[in-house]
Amino acid sequence: MAASSNAEETQLQEMEEDAGMEREMESDEEEEGMGIENSDDEEDDSSEDEKENEAEIQRLEEQLSINAFDYNCHVDLIKLLRQEGELSRLRRARQKMSELFPLTEEIWLDWLNDESRLTEEEPNREKVYELFERAVKDYICPDIWLEYAQYSIGGMGSPGGIDKVRSIFERALTAVGLHMTKGATVWEAYREFENVMLSTVQPPPGKVPTREEQDLLNTQLERIHTLFRRQLAIPLMDMEATYAEYEEWSEKGVPETVAHQYKKALQQMEKSKPFEETLLVAEPPKLAEYQSYIDYEMKVGDPARIQIVFERALAENCLVPDMWEKYTTYLDRQLKIKDLVLSSHDRAVRNCPWTMGLWKSYLLALERHGAEHQTVSDIFEKALNAGFIQATDYVDIWQAYLDYLRRRVDFSKESSKELEELRAAFSRSLDYVKQDVEERFSESGDPSCTIMQIWARIEALHCNNMQKARELWDSIMTKGNAKYANMWLEYYNLERSYGDPIHCRKALHRAVQCTSDYPEHVCEVLLTFERVEGSLEDWDVAVQKTETRLNRLNEQRAKVAEKEANLLRQEEEKTEQRRRAKVEKKSQKKGQKGSRAGEKRKAEYDDYQKDWNEHSEQAPKRPRGDGDPGTEEYMETETGLYGRKTPAGQRPGPPGAKKAQQGAAATTQRQQDDKPELRDDNNSVFISNLAFTLEEPENKLRTLFEPCGPIQQVRPVFSNRGTFKGYCYVQFESKASVPEALKLDRREVEGRPMFVSPCVDKNTNPDFKVFKYKSSMEKHKIFISGLPFSCTKEQLDELCKDQGTIKDIRLVTYRSGKPKGLAYVEFANEAQASQAVLKLDGVVLEDNKISVAISNPPSRNQDKYGSGGSTAAMMPRQAFGARGRGRTQLSLLPRSLHRPGGSASKAENGTAAKAAPGTASAAVNAAGDTGFEAPAKRLSNSDFARMLLNK
């Protein structure tokens, strides 16, 4: 009965399940019937997306067929193919990319996961194992090693599967077990696997294990103990938890030796922890943080830890050539393990194929570790196809390969296969540089024919084949090198070492005729050679040729100098014409405006020029003509009056009102001058070379100089008409602000360089010089002329940096800021400057042939006008007051006294004889010597009138 009831219940359940399934099918049919239109729309959308994706895939494949080294294009193609599920095409795309570039951790994990799901059968697992082996060679990635070990666990049931799993775990620990942050995960996975294996060898409860079973159990327990001890001896993050776990797991507790190793590792971890924390919070690429970490590990000196930090840095900065260079250099010099060194070099050139230095180091490493000749040749061919960015890179890689081939040759044999291969390589290198490199870069990259020079020296030294060496040097000279003295001297030295005196003499005679940069030196070498080797006839011929050559050279230099002088004279004439036209134009304007009696005139153009060159101070006061020292009048000097322009929107008044405004400005000027406590030259700087059209100069200069310190006042200088004169004074509250303000010298303000200099009273400091550059020979500095006007400091730095350490570069400009085509470059020492002169003189820069010489500027003559200038120009500037001669000041010295006399000339030398009082000569001395010593008595206008009548 019970059996029958159970059967009935089973039938009822089956019937209910069938009914439920029918209801579900009906509901599904209804839903399908209701959603026919929606499904059609979705199919249409999906088909359109598939078409767009397919078109994009075809476009990417075409682009890769044109440029196979487009990294981003490879990545986009793999993403699209994986999205579309095109497995065969996806495999091909991944395979092509892996052949050209190392793949990132993300790309490898996607590829490995896809292949792992598709190849569950045992025969296909070997393909996945091969794929894992390729993946772990690209970068040191803990996640890929962990995935590899877990995948191998799936095949542990096969013969030797357990041993293979353990082997993979051991390799993973060797590779990434020292990883401070991620290494613990690999250790834990390995221990977990061994714990699982422990459960399989433990006997069931209550059963007494046999001796074999007990041995297996003890062996497995020892494996786990060993893993704990090894991990606790390594500094890893969160190692305290591992120690607590070991204490709990071990029945006998933690051995004392293990505890000691743990404490030592914990101390080391605490020292490295700040570097790890810095890396966690730093933003990519973290180069500086990794470099600091590497420097620390270098000091500690553990090679394994140094290697793992390098690998971590390269995993995040795989496209940084400098990091690869440092890593490979460390491996070459310290570890010297063949497999590790060569694999690292291979990864370096795959990541940065455009870096010639990495390929060169790779070739040297292959030779150093005894690689086969075919392997070295194959790597060199890959280097030629890597796509370097400079023509010189191809020359350098050829030189490295030729050096390798030369070291293979046994020159004790007259002929050998290696020697023929070396000569063939030299010939191929010359063809390659001439054809491929020149076609791509429009330059050979080897203007000095270094490869041919090395070939010639090898033929002369090792093969005793001077005929071939001479042919090579003839070819070198025909390539534009015959004009350089150093090339001829190199050839001469070769002939001296391996040739004969006849060819030495021929080389020097040709050098005398062809050299254009240092012909004097070549001539000296020829004469020295004839003194030692030649006969009298040879000496006479040498002297005649050298004299002829030098005379012709001097004539050419004289013509060039004359041509330059003519150009300079023409330029000066044009400048003079422009000056005269400007003066005439101003005279016409003055004539049109007219003048009133007693109104002060504007100074001539020479006085106008002084506004740019001389710094002015407070306007001096002089006694009135009645000789009363108590009453004083103000003389207008080059500083002018502190006038102001008419405010915007305000109509100018009549002439009388304008004069009233000027009078008010003069009153303001006098009020400021009557308060000397407001003027402090020690806290002030003098600003000049500003544009006359500068609007609101006081506000703009205040804004510009406020960062230097608190400003007490800004005093721009205006003319009588209220126009800005281009210079002013800035007075600070503190003297400490002056040095900061002087740093703004030559700062560009509205297209002109602003000159900032100390505010110095030249009455008390007559020897003060504003010009801050030396006017004598500077052997560590070079002077460059003939530069294009578009030349910048960056271009000069790029041009000169190969000659030595550059300390400063100064481009010479006009006051308007326009370049003169001149520059000074300062080097660290005299040797570097001399080297720069030899290398750079005559170089063509932007179609301009520049001239380079040691800096030897002419002395700055204070008397710009020379002996033919006017007497007023020759007089000491103190005769015009503390601020120099004013622009609108008339000479107050009678014309009859302008004629220089004998006593005046003697006064210049300080040997003037004493004249009788009351004579004209005495008056001249009294008036003219004011620039040298104070007069005994102040002279009034009546005194000058009496002297004129006596004359």
mmCIF file of C-alpha atoms in Angstrom, residues 605 608-615 686-692 725-727 745-757 762 770-771 811-820 860 864:
data_model
loop_
_atom_site.group_PDB
_atom_site.id
_atom_site.type_symbol
_atom_site.label_atom_id
_atom_site.label_comp_id
_atom_site.label_asym_id
_atom_site.label_seq_id
_atom_site.Cartn_x
_atom_site.Cartn_y
_atom_site.Cartn_z
ATOM 1 C CA TYR A 605 69.013 115.928 -30.995
ATOM 2 C CA TYR A 608 67.704 114.244 -26.742
ATOM 3 C CA GLN A 609 69.836 111.134 -27.173
ATOM 4 C CA LYS A 610 71.258 111.575 -23.665
ATOM 5 C CA ASP A 611 67.808 110.892 -22.237
ATOM 6 C CA TRP A 612 68.361 107.244 -23.162
ATOM 7 C CA ASN A 613 71.934 106.878 -21.931
ATOM 8 C CA GLU A 614 72.300 109.027 -18.830
ATOM 9 C CA HIS A 615 70.459 108.557 -15.572
ATOM 10 C CA PHE A 686 65.817 104.328 -12.302
ATOM 11 C CA ILE A 687 63.610 103.038 -15.149
ATOM 12 C CA SER A 688 64.382 103.965 -18.770
ATOM 13 C CA ASN A 689 63.801 102.932 -22.402
ATOM 14 C CA LEU A 690 60.035 102.907 -21.948
ATOM 15 C CA ALA A 691 57.776 103.760 -24.860
ATOM 16 C CA PHE A 692 56.690 107.413 -25.097
ATOM 17 C CA LYS A 725 59.454 111.077 -21.632
ATOM 18 C CA GLY A 726 60.099 107.333 -21.356
ATOM 19 C CA TYR A 727 61.747 107.137 -17.936
ATOM 20 C CA ASP A 745 66.124 94.583 -16.019
ATOM 21 C CA ARG A 746 65.469 93.932 -19.738
ATOM 22 C CA ARG A 747 61.891 92.846 -18.991
ATOM 23 C CA GLU A 748 59.775 93.507 -22.076
ATOM 24 C CA VAL A 749 57.099 96.171 -21.629
ATOM 25 C CA GLU A 750 54.824 96.724 -24.617
ATOM 26 C CA GLY A 751 57.396 95.389 -27.063
ATOM 27 C CA ARG A 752 60.466 97.227 -25.680
ATOM 28 C CA PRO A 753 63.084 96.075 -23.183
ATOM 29 C CA MET A 754 62.790 98.035 -19.956
ATOM 30 C CA PHE A 755 66.134 99.101 -18.435
ATOM 31 C CA VAL A 756 66.306 99.025 -14.626
ATOM 32 C CA SER A 757 69.377 100.458 -12.897
ATOM 33 C CA LYS A 762 76.813 110.896 -10.389
ATOM 34 C CA VAL A 770 75.439 101.309 -15.623
ATOM 35 C CA PHE A 771 76.791 98.981 -18.304
ATOM 36 C CA LEU A 811 71.019 87.951 -27.479
ATOM 37 C CA VAL A 812 71.983 91.543 -28.319
ATOM 38 C CA THR A 813 69.053 93.787 -29.272
ATOM 39 C CA TYR A 814 68.362 97.421 -30.085
ATOM 40 C CA ARG A 815 66.603 99.595 -27.567
ATOM 41 C CA SER A 816 63.375 98.903 -29.410
ATOM 42 C CA GLY A 817 63.785 95.187 -28.697
ATOM 43 C CA LYS A 818 64.620 94.225 -32.276
ATOM 44 C CA PRO A 819 67.509 91.760 -32.589
ATOM 45 C CA LYS A 820 70.886 92.765 -33.995
ATOM 46 C CA ARG A 860 83.473 101.846 -23.974
ATOM 47 C CA LYS A 864 81.410 109.518 -28.021
#
